[in-house]
Amino acid sequence: MMNKSITKEWNDDAVIVPPYKREQFQSHGNKLKIIVPTTLTNSQFGLYEIEMQANARGPKLHYHKEMDETFIIREGILTVLTSQGESTAEAGTVIHIPRFSVHGYNNNSNSIVKMTMIFNPGLGRENFFRKMYKMLDENPNDLSAFQKLYLENDSYPIEENNMIPLCEE
């Protein structure tokens, strides 16, 4: 029998996300899958999976004012960019990036990198990813559009003229 005083404290708001409900985007050697969208967590967090092909470019140096970001490397070796330079993170490494911490990443290896990414709070981050992947496919060299997208989504590039997440030609 349940304790009646406890039943007044709990709710039935558990979130279960089946695997077939996951939206995903792909462009320029990167694949992003939305595992738990912020709409299901009241924007408390967003959970994503990233798969980077060999030698794929990730985001260039930037920071967030309102979100923390955490990466869990599941496979491969990720090159992590900070204001201090580059370091590598192998499978099993957890990288926590507090607000205002400059960061970026690449896959500089000849193998796939797979990682889990968490934004806290989520702030509707999947909308940023939807727009960014569309821009990368349709008009990847529109610097002003990328600048606008970043600033509207709590992403502040270190070099505004070199912020598009593509390899330099």
XYZ file of C-alpha atoms in Angstrom:
169
model
C 0.000 0.000 0.000
C 1.320 3.471 -0.911
C 1.989 6.098 1.703
C -0.638 8.781 0.975
C 1.598 11.634 2.110
C 4.236 10.651 -0.489
C 1.735 10.421 -3.348
C 1.052 14.125 -2.959
C 4.704 14.893 -3.808
C 5.286 12.835 -6.932
C 3.919 13.029 -10.445
C 3.796 10.840 -13.515
C 5.794 13.026 -15.920
C 8.475 10.495 -16.924
C 9.630 10.939 -20.527
C 10.244 7.898 -22.713
C 11.588 8.590 -26.205
C 11.415 5.609 -28.581
C 14.359 5.280 -30.998
C 12.189 5.664 -34.118
C 11.142 9.195 -33.044
C 14.634 10.643 -33.381
C 15.225 13.427 -35.867
C 18.643 13.575 -37.479
C 20.667 15.830 -39.749
C 23.746 15.190 -41.862
C 26.178 17.453 -43.709
C 29.877 17.683 -44.548
C 30.912 14.515 -42.690
C 28.868 15.244 -39.560
C 25.687 13.542 -38.432
C 23.635 14.843 -35.503
C 20.768 12.887 -33.955
C 18.333 14.430 -31.479
C 17.911 11.887 -28.680
C 15.919 13.953 -26.166
C 14.628 17.266 -27.520
C 14.330 20.215 -25.176
C 10.582 20.300 -25.805
C 10.302 17.119 -23.697
C 12.376 18.478 -20.791
C 10.864 21.933 -20.456
C 14.192 23.148 -21.868
C 16.070 21.806 -18.829
C 18.453 19.923 -21.136
C 18.859 18.556 -24.646
C 20.597 15.249 -25.426
C 22.186 14.622 -28.828
C 24.460 12.129 -30.554
C 27.126 13.244 -32.985
C 28.993 11.085 -35.461
C 31.925 12.637 -37.275
C 33.534 10.998 -40.270
C 37.325 10.860 -40.491
C 38.893 14.324 -40.781
C 35.537 16.098 -40.405
C 35.363 19.695 -39.199
C 33.237 20.636 -36.186
C 32.401 24.061 -34.799
C 35.153 26.639 -34.649
C 36.028 28.450 -31.427
C 32.949 29.896 -29.739
C 31.295 30.156 -26.329
C 27.824 30.246 -24.784
C 26.575 32.730 -22.196
C 23.503 30.809 -21.028
C 24.317 27.097 -21.518
C 26.781 24.531 -20.268
C 27.823 21.810 -22.694
C 29.055 18.306 -21.929
C 30.530 15.756 -24.359
C 31.021 12.068 -23.708
C 33.353 10.471 -26.247
C 32.025 6.997 -27.066
C 34.315 6.023 -29.953
C 37.425 7.435 -31.620
C 39.654 10.363 -30.743
C 38.218 13.893 -30.758
C 40.426 16.965 -31.114
C 39.170 19.525 -28.599
C 39.860 23.205 -29.265
C 40.110 25.729 -26.417
C 41.615 29.182 -26.000
C 44.763 27.383 -24.771
C 45.138 25.280 -27.939
C 44.290 21.713 -28.932
C 44.123 18.474 -26.971
C 42.804 15.023 -27.772
C 40.048 13.103 -26.022
C 39.746 9.351 -26.469
C 36.734 7.089 -25.960
C 35.489 7.262 -22.374
C 36.535 10.885 -21.879
C 33.984 13.348 -20.516
C 34.436 17.018 -21.427
C 32.436 19.622 -19.519
C 32.322 23.146 -20.926
C 30.850 25.707 -18.522
C 29.278 28.914 -19.784
C 31.726 31.471 -21.211
C 34.349 28.732 -21.876
C 35.836 28.997 -25.358
C 35.642 25.705 -27.231
C 35.325 23.923 -30.562
C 36.207 20.496 -31.891
C 37.289 18.501 -34.936
C 37.900 14.931 -35.883
C 41.519 15.099 -37.017
C 41.848 11.313 -37.087
C 41.393 8.764 -39.853
C 38.556 7.052 -37.934
C 34.975 7.875 -36.993
C 34.300 9.765 -33.751
C 31.029 9.156 -31.923
C 29.970 11.243 -28.957
C 27.006 12.182 -26.825
C 26.374 15.886 -26.253
C 24.259 17.506 -23.536
C 23.205 21.163 -23.368
C 22.020 22.430 -19.995
C 19.677 24.238 -20.097
C 18.656 23.190 -23.576
C 17.207 26.513 -24.781
C 15.646 24.833 -27.838
C 19.069 23.871 -29.187
C 17.617 21.523 -31.791
C 16.168 24.554 -33.619
C 19.708 25.895 -33.973
C 20.871 22.549 -35.361
C 17.958 22.326 -37.830
C 18.769 25.765 -39.229
C 22.534 25.261 -39.245
C 22.440 21.949 -41.105
C 20.028 23.434 -43.648
C 22.366 26.406 -44.165
C 25.382 24.093 -44.543
C 23.582 22.228 -47.325
C 21.934 25.141 -49.116
C 24.290 28.100 -48.699
C 27.412 27.128 -46.742
C 29.352 30.326 -47.471
C 26.807 32.901 -46.272
C 28.810 34.385 -43.398
C 26.208 36.971 -42.402
C 23.498 34.284 -42.128
C 25.750 32.176 -39.887
C 26.579 35.198 -37.726
C 22.876 35.940 -37.271
C 22.032 32.294 -36.502
C 24.821 32.011 -33.920
C 23.938 35.210 -32.092
C 20.234 34.331 -31.975
C 21.118 30.969 -30.405
C 23.569 31.789 -27.603
C 26.675 31.006 -29.670
C 29.367 33.663 -29.791
C 32.197 33.037 -32.281
C 35.731 34.089 -31.411
C 36.491 35.023 -35.033
C 33.348 36.350 -36.698
C 34.962 36.217 -40.147
C 36.039 32.588 -39.670
C 33.121 30.854 -37.985
C 31.447 28.616 -40.565
C 32.072 24.999 -39.498
C 33.723 23.873 -42.727
C 37.307 23.001 -43.584
C 39.332 25.783 -45.129
C 40.008 25.223 -48.822
